[in-house]
Amino acid sequence: MDYIGRFAPTPSGSLHIGSLLTAVASFLDARAHGGQWLVRMEDLDPPREVAGAADEILHTLEAFALHWDGAVIYQSRRHHTYRAALEDLYAQGLIYACTCSRKRIQSHGTKGADGTVYDVHCRHQAFRQPENLGKTPAYRIIVPDQTIAFHDALVGDYAQNLARDIGDFVLLRADGLWAYQLAVVVDDAAQGITHIVRGQDLLISTPRQIYLQGCLNAPTPHYAHLPLLTNRHGQKWSKQTRAAPLDLNRKTSLLRQVLTYLHLPAPIPDGDCAELLQWATLHWDLHHLPRTAINTENTLGTDISS
């Protein structure tokens, strides 16, 4: 099977050290397998997006010699494909309209693995037309009371009972925005993605995506969920924890830093980014990566938040 991997950032700001680690690891895994590495811009949530961020992300990847294959895909241009998938699921009797408020969901639901488990109050409205509901609905998918399990290349065996741990989840929000779970499955299938290397914060989403893949007759890729980079407080590096944008004046030292986190300290004293990545590709072994969160302060002695 030909290898096709991808990096799929959200243009809500500049890339930071955590997103660079994901980009580098997914790039190296693809190149080490002689495969393709695609870039997809997950720009489906306009309120969270920053003007110009998508172009800046692409410029940053190029500055680090992370050159992708083919054209960049923008989710904001693919609404028709998500609508077609939703209609497919609707035709299978798996989709229903939900008009419950956030307050009602919180007060009547139970605690689950990823927030509140919806109490299926609106399942009986599965085939009512939106104009008869009194308000714009969200659309949920019915999940089975069964365990979805898979083997992750880094985490090992992982499983969820969707009904108990997640509940019927939203595919199209009441505000008209597509949910990540649907869009990522549709796009991975359309791009022929065979391997997904991404952060462990998305591990909890994977059983939902595997379930949707089955419903849509889409193949299930191989997964590897990377350990997260954390700051001195044990928090994941992200825009919410004030991760600094990557300084392109320090790109080789930042790349060396990321390779060290990936257990690939490069012995090349004066190499540029392209040379460092070429060396790392030759020495890449996914199974040598750490399994647990990497505290940036403990790893190098200096926290990158300084």
PDB file of C-alpha atoms in Angstrom:
ATOM      1  CA  MET A   1       0.000   0.000   0.000  1.00  0.00           C
ATOM      2  CA  ASP A   2       1.343   3.434  -0.938  1.00  0.00           C
ATOM      3  CA  TYR A   3       1.818   5.749   2.030  1.00  0.00           C
ATOM      4  CA  ILE A   4      -0.086   9.060   2.105  1.00  0.00           C
ATOM      5  CA  GLY A   5       0.222  11.176   5.245  1.00  0.00           C
ATOM      6  CA  ARG A   6      -0.857  14.688   6.083  1.00  0.00           C
ATOM      7  CA  PHE A   7      -0.496  17.722   8.330  1.00  0.00           C
ATOM      8  CA  ALA A   8      -3.749  19.578   8.987  1.00  0.00           C
ATOM      9  CA  PRO A   9      -3.359  22.818  10.956  1.00  0.00           C
ATOM     10  CA  THR A  10      -6.125  25.220  11.932  1.00  0.00           C
ATOM     11  CA  PRO A  11      -5.311  28.805  10.857  1.00  0.00           C
ATOM     12  CA  SER A  12      -6.139  30.310  14.250  1.00  0.00           C
ATOM     13  CA  GLY A  13      -2.659  31.783  14.601  1.00  0.00           C
ATOM     14  CA  SER A  14       1.020  31.130  13.984  1.00  0.00           C
ATOM     15  CA  LEU A  15       2.632  27.722  14.281  1.00  0.00           C
ATOM     16  CA  HIS A  16       4.339  27.109  17.639  1.00  0.00           C
ATOM     17  CA  ILE A  17       6.746  24.494  18.960  1.00  0.00           C
ATOM     18  CA  GLY A  18       3.987  21.910  19.534  1.00  0.00           C
ATOM     19  CA  SER A  19       2.618  22.204  16.023  1.00  0.00           C
ATOM     20  CA  LEU A  20       6.155  22.090  14.614  1.00  0.00           C
ATOM     21  CA  LEU A  21       6.713  18.766  16.375  1.00  0.00           C
ATOM     22  CA  THR A  22       3.570  17.340  14.766  1.00  0.00           C
ATOM     23  CA  ALA A  23       4.519  18.685  11.345  1.00  0.00           C
ATOM     24  CA  VAL A  24       8.054  17.297  11.550  1.00  0.00           C
ATOM     25  CA  ALA A  25       7.001  13.866  12.857  1.00  0.00           C
ATOM     26  CA  SER A  26       4.292  13.420  10.220  1.00  0.00           C
ATOM     27  CA  PHE A  27       6.690  14.627   7.497  1.00  0.00           C
ATOM     28  CA  LEU A  28       9.482  12.269   8.575  1.00  0.00           C
ATOM     29  CA  ASP A  29       7.165   9.272   8.827  1.00  0.00           C
ATOM     30  CA  ALA A  30       5.895   9.905   5.295  1.00  0.00           C
ATOM     31  CA  ARG A  31       9.323  10.479   3.784  1.00  0.00           C
ATOM     32  CA  ALA A  32      10.888   7.501   5.590  1.00  0.00           C
ATOM     33  CA  HIS A  33       8.218   5.306   3.968  1.00  0.00           C
ATOM     34  CA  GLY A  34       8.794   6.844   0.540  1.00  0.00           C
ATOM     35  CA  GLY A  35       5.317   8.330   0.748  1.00  0.00           C
ATOM     36  CA  GLN A  36       3.482  11.567   0.102  1.00  0.00           C
ATOM     37  CA  TRP A  37       3.001  14.300   2.695  1.00  0.00           C
ATOM     38  CA  LEU A  38      -0.053  16.496   2.150  1.00  0.00           C
ATOM     39  CA  VAL A  39      -1.113  19.731   3.815  1.00  0.00           C
ATOM     40  CA  ARG A  40      -4.757  20.490   4.553  1.00  0.00           C
ATOM     41  CA  MET A  41      -5.952  23.759   6.054  1.00  0.00           C
ATOM     42  CA  GLU A  42      -8.774  23.064   8.515  1.00  0.00           C
ATOM     43  CA  ASP A  43     -10.446  26.463   8.206  1.00  0.00           C
ATOM     44  CA  LEU A  44     -14.043  25.649   9.085  1.00  0.00           C
ATOM     45  CA  ASP A  45     -14.462  27.894  12.153  1.00  0.00           C
ATOM     46  CA  PRO A  46     -14.253  31.552  11.036  1.00  0.00           C
ATOM     47  CA  PRO A  47     -14.647  33.016  14.555  1.00  0.00           C
ATOM     48  CA  ARG A  48     -11.417  31.253  15.601  1.00  0.00           C
ATOM     49  CA  GLU A  49      -9.406  32.061  12.497  1.00  0.00           C
ATOM     50  CA  VAL A  50      -6.857  34.850  12.145  1.00  0.00           C
ATOM     51  CA  ALA A  51      -6.609  36.775   8.889  1.00  0.00           C
ATOM     52  CA  GLY A  52      -3.478  35.804   6.987  1.00  0.00           C
ATOM     53  CA  ALA A  53      -2.676  32.862   9.286  1.00  0.00           C
ATOM     54  CA  ALA A  54      -3.091  30.217   6.579  1.00  0.00           C
ATOM     55  CA  ASP A  55      -0.516  31.884   4.320  1.00  0.00           C
ATOM     56  CA  GLU A  56       1.815  32.432   7.268  1.00  0.00           C
ATOM     57  CA  ILE A  57       1.611  28.734   8.198  1.00  0.00           C
ATOM     58  CA  LEU A  58       2.539  27.697   4.668  1.00  0.00           C
ATOM     59  CA  HIS A  59       5.426  30.165   4.635  1.00  0.00           C
ATOM     60  CA  THR A  60       6.669  28.783   7.959  1.00  0.00           C
ATOM     61  CA  LEU A  61       6.559  25.190   6.699  1.00  0.00           C
ATOM     62  CA  GLU A  62       8.571  26.174   3.642  1.00  0.00           C
ATOM     63  CA  ALA A  63      11.102  28.026   5.831  1.00  0.00           C
ATOM     64  CA  PHE A  64      11.698  24.768   7.751  1.00  0.00           C
ATOM     65  CA  ALA A  65      12.089  22.855   4.438  1.00  0.00           C
ATOM     66  CA  LEU A  66       8.851  20.985   5.137  1.00  0.00           C
ATOM     67  CA  HIS A  67       7.776  20.841   1.502  1.00  0.00           C
ATOM     68  CA  TRP A  68       4.426  19.215   0.834  1.00  0.00           C
ATOM     69  CA  ASP A  69       3.146  17.259  -2.144  1.00  0.00           C
ATOM     70  CA  GLY A  70       0.328  18.431  -4.386  1.00  0.00           C
ATOM     71  CA  ALA A  71      -2.085  21.286  -3.793  1.00  0.00           C
ATOM     72  CA  VAL A  72      -3.084  22.502  -0.355  1.00  0.00           C
ATOM     73  CA  ILE A  73      -6.705  21.597   0.457  1.00  0.00           C
ATOM     74  CA  TYR A  74      -8.874  24.202   2.214  1.00  0.00           C
ATOM     75  CA  GLN A  75     -11.872  22.840   4.094  1.00  0.00           C
ATOM     76  CA  SER A  76     -13.725  26.132   3.668  1.00  0.00           C
ATOM     77  CA  ARG A  77     -14.039  25.271  -0.037  1.00  0.00           C
ATOM     78  CA  ARG A  78     -15.464  21.793   0.527  1.00  0.00           C
ATOM     79  CA  HIS A  79     -18.888  22.405   2.082  1.00  0.00           C
ATOM     80  CA  HIS A  80     -20.561  20.459  -0.719  1.00  0.00           C
ATOM     81  CA  THR A  81     -18.651  17.292   0.167  1.00  0.00           C
ATOM     82  CA  TYR A  82     -19.669  17.495   3.828  1.00  0.00           C
ATOM     83  CA  ARG A  83     -23.289  18.093   2.806  1.00  0.00           C
ATOM     84  CA  ALA A  84     -23.191  15.011   0.574  1.00  0.00           C
ATOM     85  CA  ALA A  85     -21.821  12.906   3.441  1.00  0.00           C
ATOM     86  CA  LEU A  86     -24.509  14.205   5.800  1.00  0.00           C
ATOM     87  CA  GLU A  87     -27.212  13.346   3.256  1.00  0.00           C
ATOM     88  CA  ASP A  88     -25.728   9.849   2.902  1.00  0.00           C
ATOM     89  CA  LEU A  89     -25.926   9.328   6.660  1.00  0.00           C
ATOM     90  CA  TYR A  90     -29.438  10.805   6.724  1.00  0.00           C
ATOM     91  CA  ALA A  91     -30.530   8.324   4.044  1.00  0.00           C
ATOM     92  CA  GLN A  92     -29.270   5.525   6.298  1.00  0.00           C
ATOM     93  CA  GLY A  93     -31.485   6.772   9.141  1.00  0.00           C
ATOM     94  CA  LEU A  94     -28.477   7.702  11.258  1.00  0.00           C
ATOM     95  CA  ILE A  95     -28.986  11.465  11.496  1.00  0.00           C
ATOM     96  CA  TYR A  96     -31.492  13.477  13.480  1.00  0.00           C
ATOM     97  CA  ALA A  97     -32.154  17.141  14.179  1.00  0.00           C
ATOM     98  CA  CYS A  98     -31.491  18.382  17.702  1.00  0.00           C
ATOM     99  CA  THR A  99     -32.899  21.652  19.078  1.00  0.00           C
ATOM    100  CA  CYS A 100     -31.709  21.237  22.673  1.00  0.00           C
ATOM    101  CA  SER A 101     -30.020  24.219  24.260  1.00  0.00           C
ATOM    102  CA  ARG A 102     -26.551  23.991  25.759  1.00  0.00           C
ATOM    103  CA  LYS A 103     -28.121  24.509  29.184  1.00  0.00           C
ATOM    104  CA  ARG A 104     -30.535  21.599  28.730  1.00  0.00           C
ATOM    105  CA  ILE A 105     -27.793  19.294  27.466  1.00  0.00           C
ATOM    106  CA  GLN A 106     -25.606  20.098  30.469  1.00  0.00           C
ATOM    107  CA  SER A 107     -28.404  19.636  32.996  1.00  0.00           C
ATOM    108  CA  HIS A 108     -29.801  16.352  31.585  1.00  0.00           C
ATOM    109  CA  GLY A 109     -26.659  14.669  30.256  1.00  0.00           C
ATOM    110  CA  THR A 110     -24.113  12.507  32.032  1.00  0.00           C
ATOM    111  CA  LYS A 111     -20.371  12.938  32.332  1.00  0.00           C
ATOM    112  CA  GLY A 112     -18.450  11.280  29.507  1.00  0.00           C
ATOM    113  CA  ALA A 113     -14.943  10.935  28.186  1.00  0.00           C
ATOM    114  CA  ASP A 114     -15.092  14.192  26.217  1.00  0.00           C
ATOM    115  CA  GLY A 115     -17.630  16.339  28.022  1.00  0.00           C
ATOM    116  CA  THR A 116     -21.343  15.751  28.519  1.00  0.00           C
ATOM    117  CA  VAL A 117     -23.024  12.680  27.023  1.00  0.00           C
ATOM    118  CA  TYR A 118     -26.242  13.798  25.337  1.00  0.00           C
ATOM    119  CA  ASP A 119     -29.411  12.119  26.660  1.00  0.00           C
ATOM    120  CA  VAL A 120     -30.854  11.479  23.129  1.00  0.00           C
ATOM    121  CA  HIS A 121     -33.878  13.663  23.883  1.00  0.00           C
ATOM    122  CA  CYS A 122     -34.352  14.613  20.211  1.00  0.00           C
ATOM    123  CA  ARG A 123     -33.874  11.211  18.591  1.00  0.00           C
ATOM    124  CA  HIS A 124     -37.628  11.019  17.965  1.00  0.00           C
ATOM    125  CA  GLN A 125     -37.291  14.063  15.644  1.00  0.00           C
ATOM    126  CA  ALA A 126     -35.077  12.167  13.219  1.00  0.00           C
ATOM    127  CA  PHE A 127     -37.313  12.680  10.203  1.00  0.00           C
ATOM    128  CA  ARG A 128     -38.972  15.997  11.017  1.00  0.00           C
ATOM    129  CA  GLN A 129     -38.202  18.833   8.646  1.00  0.00           C
ATOM    130  CA  PRO A 130     -36.160  21.768  10.014  1.00  0.00           C
ATOM    131  CA  GLU A 131     -38.963  24.271   9.303  1.00  0.00           C
ATOM    132  CA  ASN A 132     -41.217  22.340  11.692  1.00  0.00           C
ATOM    133  CA  LEU A 133     -38.794  22.420  14.601  1.00  0.00           C
ATOM    134  CA  GLY A 134     -39.258  26.064  15.592  1.00  0.00           C
ATOM    135  CA  LYS A 135     -35.540  26.858  15.529  1.00  0.00           C
ATOM    136  CA  THR A 136     -32.444  26.014  13.526  1.00  0.00           C
ATOM    137  CA  PRO A 137     -31.278  22.587  14.681  1.00  0.00           C
ATOM    138  CA  ALA A 138     -27.946  20.899  15.011  1.00  0.00           C
ATOM    139  CA  TYR A 139     -27.657  17.462  13.422  1.00  0.00           C
ATOM    140  CA  ARG A 140     -26.448  14.493  15.448  1.00  0.00           C
ATOM    141  CA  ILE A 141     -25.501  10.956  14.484  1.00  0.00           C
ATOM    142  CA  ILE A 142     -26.873   7.949  16.345  1.00  0.00           C
ATOM    143  CA  VAL A 143     -24.042   5.951  17.892  1.00  0.00           C
ATOM    144  CA  PRO A 144     -24.203   2.254  18.778  1.00  0.00           C
ATOM    145  CA  ASP A 145     -23.886   0.783  22.245  1.00  0.00           C
ATOM    146  CA  GLN A 146     -20.707  -1.008  21.307  1.00  0.00           C
ATOM    147  CA  THR A 147     -16.974  -0.672  21.743  1.00  0.00           C
ATOM    148  CA  ILE A 148     -14.861   0.875  18.993  1.00  0.00           C
ATOM    149  CA  ALA A 149     -11.274  -0.311  19.402  1.00  0.00           C
ATOM    150  CA  PHE A 150      -8.064   0.193  17.446  1.00  0.00           C
ATOM    151  CA  HIS A 151      -4.328  -0.214  17.841  1.00  0.00           C
ATOM    152  CA  ASP A 152      -2.292   2.972  17.886  1.00  0.00           C
ATOM    153  CA  ALA A 153       1.360   2.730  16.826  1.00  0.00           C
ATOM    154  CA  LEU A 154       2.470   4.719  19.882  1.00  0.00           C
ATOM    155  CA  VAL A 155      -0.281   4.510  22.487  1.00  0.00           C
ATOM    156  CA  GLY A 156      -1.126   0.851  21.925  1.00  0.00           C
ATOM    157  CA  ASP A 157      -4.664  -0.532  22.221  1.00  0.00           C
ATOM    158  CA  TYR A 158      -7.373   2.075  22.776  1.00  0.00           C
ATOM    159  CA  ALA A 159     -11.159   1.675  22.953  1.00  0.00           C
ATOM    160  CA  GLN A 160     -14.383   3.549  23.701  1.00  0.00           C
ATOM    161  CA  ASN A 161     -18.007   2.603  24.049  1.00  0.00           C
ATOM    162  CA  LEU A 162     -19.475   5.456  22.036  1.00  0.00           C
ATOM    163  CA  ALA A 163     -22.941   5.351  23.594  1.00  0.00           C
ATOM    164  CA  ARG A 164     -21.583   5.444  27.136  1.00  0.00           C
ATOM    165  CA  ASP A 165     -18.439   7.549  26.722  1.00  0.00           C
ATOM    166  CA  ILE A 166     -19.376  10.026  23.970  1.00  0.00           C
ATOM    167  CA  GLY A 167     -23.067   9.879  23.060  1.00  0.00           C
ATOM    168  CA  ASP A 168     -24.760  10.949  19.833  1.00  0.00           C
ATOM    169  CA  PHE A 169     -22.380  13.645  18.600  1.00  0.00           C
ATOM    170  CA  VAL A 170     -22.944  16.691  16.411  1.00  0.00           C
ATOM    171  CA  LEU A 171     -21.963  16.696  12.733  1.00  0.00           C
ATOM    172  CA  LEU A 172     -23.511  20.040  11.742  1.00  0.00           C
ATOM    173  CA  ARG A 173     -23.843  22.759  14.354  1.00  0.00           C
ATOM    174  CA  ALA A 174     -26.912  24.942  14.765  1.00  0.00           C
ATOM    175  CA  ASP A 175     -24.859  27.943  13.627  1.00  0.00           C
ATOM    176  CA  GLY A 176     -24.234  26.213  10.296  1.00  0.00           C
ATOM    177  CA  LEU A 177     -20.611  25.235  10.950  1.00  0.00           C
ATOM    178  CA  TRP A 178     -19.469  21.698  10.157  1.00  0.00           C
ATOM    179  CA  ALA A 179     -18.103  19.636  13.011  1.00  0.00           C
ATOM    180  CA  TYR A 180     -14.463  18.584  12.913  1.00  0.00           C
ATOM    181  CA  GLN A 181     -15.355  14.889  13.233  1.00  0.00           C
ATOM    182  CA  LEU A 182     -17.267  14.786   9.950  1.00  0.00           C
ATOM    183  CA  ALA A 183     -14.975  17.054   7.945  1.00  0.00           C
ATOM    184  CA  VAL A 184     -11.788  15.222   8.880  1.00  0.00           C
ATOM    185  CA  VAL A 185     -13.236  11.825   7.945  1.00  0.00           C
ATOM    186  CA  VAL A 186     -14.568  13.047   4.607  1.00  0.00           C
ATOM    187  CA  ASP A 187     -11.309  14.759   3.704  1.00  0.00           C
ATOM    188  CA  ASP A 188      -9.036  11.923   4.815  1.00  0.00           C
ATOM    189  CA  ALA A 189     -11.036   9.591   2.589  1.00  0.00           C
ATOM    190  CA  ALA A 190     -11.046  12.004  -0.354  1.00  0.00           C
ATOM    191  CA  GLN A 191      -7.278  12.484  -0.132  1.00  0.00           C
ATOM    192  CA  GLY A 192      -6.586   8.766   0.259  1.00  0.00           C
ATOM    193  CA  ILE A 193      -4.848   9.234   3.608  1.00  0.00           C
ATOM    194  CA  THR A 194      -3.341   5.939   4.779  1.00  0.00           C
ATOM    195  CA  HIS A 195      -1.390   7.073   7.869  1.00  0.00           C
ATOM    196  CA  ILE A 196      -2.184   9.767  10.421  1.00  0.00           C
ATOM    197  CA  VAL A 197       0.500  11.061  12.776  1.00  0.00           C
ATOM    198  CA  ARG A 198      -0.925  13.667  15.146  1.00  0.00           C
ATOM    199  CA  GLY A 199      -1.015  14.733  18.801  1.00  0.00           C
ATOM    200  CA  GLN A 200      -2.405  12.659  21.651  1.00  0.00           C
ATOM    201  CA  ASP A 201      -4.992  15.354  22.356  1.00  0.00           C
ATOM    202  CA  LEU A 202      -6.868  13.929  19.344  1.00  0.00           C
ATOM    203  CA  LEU A 203      -6.709  10.308  20.512  1.00  0.00           C
ATOM    204  CA  ILE A 204     -10.109  10.632  22.177  1.00  0.00           C
ATOM    205  CA  SER A 205     -11.679  11.646  18.832  1.00  0.00           C
ATOM    206  CA  THR A 206     -10.419   8.631  16.921  1.00  0.00           C
ATOM    207  CA  PRO A 207     -13.168   6.095  17.807  1.00  0.00           C
ATOM    208  CA  ARG A 208     -15.786   8.592  16.582  1.00  0.00           C
ATOM    209  CA  GLN A 209     -13.888   8.971  13.335  1.00  0.00           C
ATOM    210  CA  ILE A 210     -13.520   5.218  12.907  1.00  0.00           C
ATOM    211  CA  TYR A 211     -17.272   4.834  13.430  1.00  0.00           C
ATOM    212  CA  LEU A 212     -17.983   7.503  10.794  1.00  0.00           C
ATOM    213  CA  GLN A 213     -15.536   5.848   8.397  1.00  0.00           C
ATOM    214  CA  GLY A 214     -17.544   2.647   8.679  1.00  0.00           C
ATOM    215  CA  CYS A 215     -20.834   4.463   8.124  1.00  0.00           C
ATOM    216  CA  LEU A 216     -19.461   6.172   5.015  1.00  0.00           C
ATOM    217  CA  ASN A 217     -17.649   3.095   3.643  1.00  0.00           C
ATOM    218  CA  ALA A 218     -14.332   4.900   4.015  1.00  0.00           C
ATOM    219  CA  PRO A 219     -11.078   3.095   4.883  1.00  0.00           C
ATOM    220  CA  THR A 220      -9.549   3.458   8.335  1.00  0.00           C
ATOM    221  CA  PRO A 221      -5.990   4.822   8.267  1.00  0.00           C
ATOM    222  CA  HIS A 222      -3.159   3.693  10.521  1.00  0.00           C
ATOM    223  CA  TYR A 223      -2.872   5.985  13.547  1.00  0.00           C
ATOM    224  CA  ALA A 224       0.056   7.184  15.646  1.00  0.00           C
ATOM    225  CA  HIS A 225      -0.703   9.729  18.363  1.00  0.00           C
ATOM    226  CA  LEU A 226       2.344  11.705  19.414  1.00  0.00           C
ATOM    227  CA  PRO A 227       3.184  12.697  22.991  1.00  0.00           C
ATOM    228  CA  LEU A 228       2.328  16.320  23.721  1.00  0.00           C
ATOM    229  CA  LEU A 229       4.863  18.987  24.518  1.00  0.00           C
ATOM    230  CA  THR A 230       4.090  20.614  27.864  1.00  0.00           C
ATOM    231  CA  ASN A 231       5.317  23.730  29.635  1.00  0.00           C
ATOM    232  CA  ARG A 232       6.739  24.019  33.154  1.00  0.00           C
ATOM    233  CA  HIS A 233       3.197  23.742  34.562  1.00  0.00           C
ATOM    234  CA  GLY A 234       2.464  20.499  32.733  1.00  0.00           C
ATOM    235  CA  GLN A 235       0.092  22.225  30.305  1.00  0.00           C
ATOM    236  CA  LYS A 236       0.020  21.363  26.619  1.00  0.00           C
ATOM    237  CA  TRP A 237       1.749  23.976  24.510  1.00  0.00           C
ATOM    238  CA  SER A 238      -0.983  25.734  22.535  1.00  0.00           C
ATOM    239  CA  LYS A 239      -2.229  29.184  21.689  1.00  0.00           C
ATOM    240  CA  GLN A 240      -4.350  29.037  24.870  1.00  0.00           C
ATOM    241  CA  THR A 241      -1.231  28.492  27.002  1.00  0.00           C
ATOM    242  CA  ARG A 242       0.594  31.309  25.201  1.00  0.00           C
ATOM    243  CA  ALA A 243       2.945  29.235  23.122  1.00  0.00           C
ATOM    244  CA  ALA A 244       5.243  31.642  21.311  1.00  0.00           C
ATOM    245  CA  PRO A 245       5.130  31.791  17.499  1.00  0.00           C
ATOM    246  CA  LEU A 246       8.105  30.129  15.834  1.00  0.00           C
ATOM    247  CA  ASP A 247      11.006  32.532  15.342  1.00  0.00           C
ATOM    248  CA  LEU A 248      12.235  31.960  11.792  1.00  0.00           C
ATOM    249  CA  ASN A 249      15.531  33.605  12.695  1.00  0.00           C
ATOM    250  CA  ARG A 250      16.139  30.543  14.883  1.00  0.00           C
ATOM    251  CA  LYS A 251      14.689  27.901  12.592  1.00  0.00           C
ATOM    252  CA  THR A 252      17.651  25.502  12.600  1.00  0.00           C
ATOM    253  CA  SER A 253      17.972  25.580  16.392  1.00  0.00           C
ATOM    254  CA  LEU A 254      14.208  25.083  16.762  1.00  0.00           C
ATOM    255  CA  LEU A 255      14.302  22.146  14.360  1.00  0.00           C
ATOM    256  CA  ARG A 256      17.198  20.608  16.316  1.00  0.00           C
ATOM    257  CA  GLN A 257      15.147  21.091  19.455  1.00  0.00           C
ATOM    258  CA  VAL A 258      12.167  19.253  17.972  1.00  0.00           C
ATOM    259  CA  LEU A 259      14.371  16.441  16.672  1.00  0.00           C
ATOM    260  CA  THR A 260      15.767  16.034  20.196  1.00  0.00           C
ATOM    261  CA  TYR A 261      12.204  15.710  21.541  1.00  0.00           C
ATOM    262  CA  LEU A 262      11.713  12.985  18.907  1.00  0.00           C
ATOM    263  CA  HIS A 263      14.842  11.152  20.120  1.00  0.00           C
ATOM    264  CA  LEU A 264      16.769  12.208  17.010  1.00  0.00           C
ATOM    265  CA  PRO A 265      19.544  14.539  18.200  1.00  0.00           C
ATOM    266  CA  ALA A 266      21.223  15.447  14.921  1.00  0.00           C
ATOM    267  CA  PRO A 267      25.044  15.121  14.898  1.00  0.00           C
ATOM    268  CA  ILE A 268      25.340  17.467  11.901  1.00  0.00           C
ATOM    269  CA  PRO A 269      27.046  20.568  13.356  1.00  0.00           C
ATOM    270  CA  ASP A 270      26.304  23.105  10.627  1.00  0.00           C
ATOM    271  CA  GLY A 271      23.419  21.643   8.639  1.00  0.00           C
ATOM    272  CA  ASP A 272      20.490  23.717   7.431  1.00  0.00           C
ATOM    273  CA  CYS A 273      16.880  22.583   7.830  1.00  0.00           C
ATOM    274  CA  ALA A 274      16.865  20.546   4.616  1.00  0.00           C
ATOM    275  CA  GLU A 275      20.037  18.694   5.637  1.00  0.00           C
ATOM    276  CA  LEU A 276      18.738  18.069   9.150  1.00  0.00           C
ATOM    277  CA  LEU A 277      15.492  16.641   7.787  1.00  0.00           C
ATOM    278  CA  GLN A 278      17.371  14.478   5.292  1.00  0.00           C
ATOM    279  CA  TRP A 279      19.486  13.021   8.113  1.00  0.00           C
ATOM    280  CA  ALA A 280      16.415  12.545  10.329  1.00  0.00           C
ATOM    281  CA  THR A 281      14.531  10.752   7.547  1.00  0.00           C
ATOM    282  CA  LEU A 282      17.308   8.192   7.266  1.00  0.00           C
ATOM    283  CA  HIS A 283      17.278   7.573  11.034  1.00  0.00           C
ATOM    284  CA  TRP A 284      13.535   7.814  11.647  1.00  0.00           C
ATOM    285  CA  ASP A 285      11.859   5.076  13.671  1.00  0.00           C
ATOM    286  CA  LEU A 286       8.383   5.828  14.968  1.00  0.00           C
ATOM    287  CA  HIS A 287       8.684   3.161  17.626  1.00  0.00           C
ATOM    288  CA  HIS A 288      11.637   4.929  19.256  1.00  0.00           C
ATOM    289  CA  LEU A 289       9.508   7.971  20.105  1.00  0.00           C
ATOM    290  CA  PRO A 290       8.557   8.687  23.709  1.00  0.00           C
ATOM    291  CA  ARG A 291       5.080   7.539  24.749  1.00  0.00           C
ATOM    292  CA  THR A 292       4.263  10.146  27.383  1.00  0.00           C
ATOM    293  CA  ALA A 293       4.111  13.945  27.491  1.00  0.00           C
ATOM    294  CA  ILE A 294       7.405  15.766  27.029  1.00  0.00           C
ATOM    295  CA  ASN A 295       8.084  18.603  29.474  1.00  0.00           C
ATOM    296  CA  THR A 296      10.146  21.102  27.492  1.00  0.00           C
ATOM    297  CA  GLU A 297      11.878  22.458  30.583  1.00  0.00           C
ATOM    298  CA  ASN A 298      12.955  19.045  31.849  1.00  0.00           C
ATOM    299  CA  THR A 299      14.139  17.932  28.413  1.00  0.00           C
ATOM    300  CA  LEU A 300      16.515  20.757  27.600  1.00  0.00           C
ATOM    301  CA  GLY A 301      16.900  22.475  30.952  1.00  0.00           C
ATOM    302  CA  THR A 302      15.331  25.677  29.644  1.00  0.00           C
ATOM    303  CA  ASP A 303      11.611  26.168  29.174  1.00  0.00           C
ATOM    304  CA  ILE A 304      10.838  27.633  25.758  1.00  0.00           C
ATOM    305  CA  SER A 305       8.247  29.922  27.346  1.00  0.00           C
ATOM    306  CA  SER A 306      11.105  32.004  28.759  1.00  0.00           C
TER     307      SER A 306
END
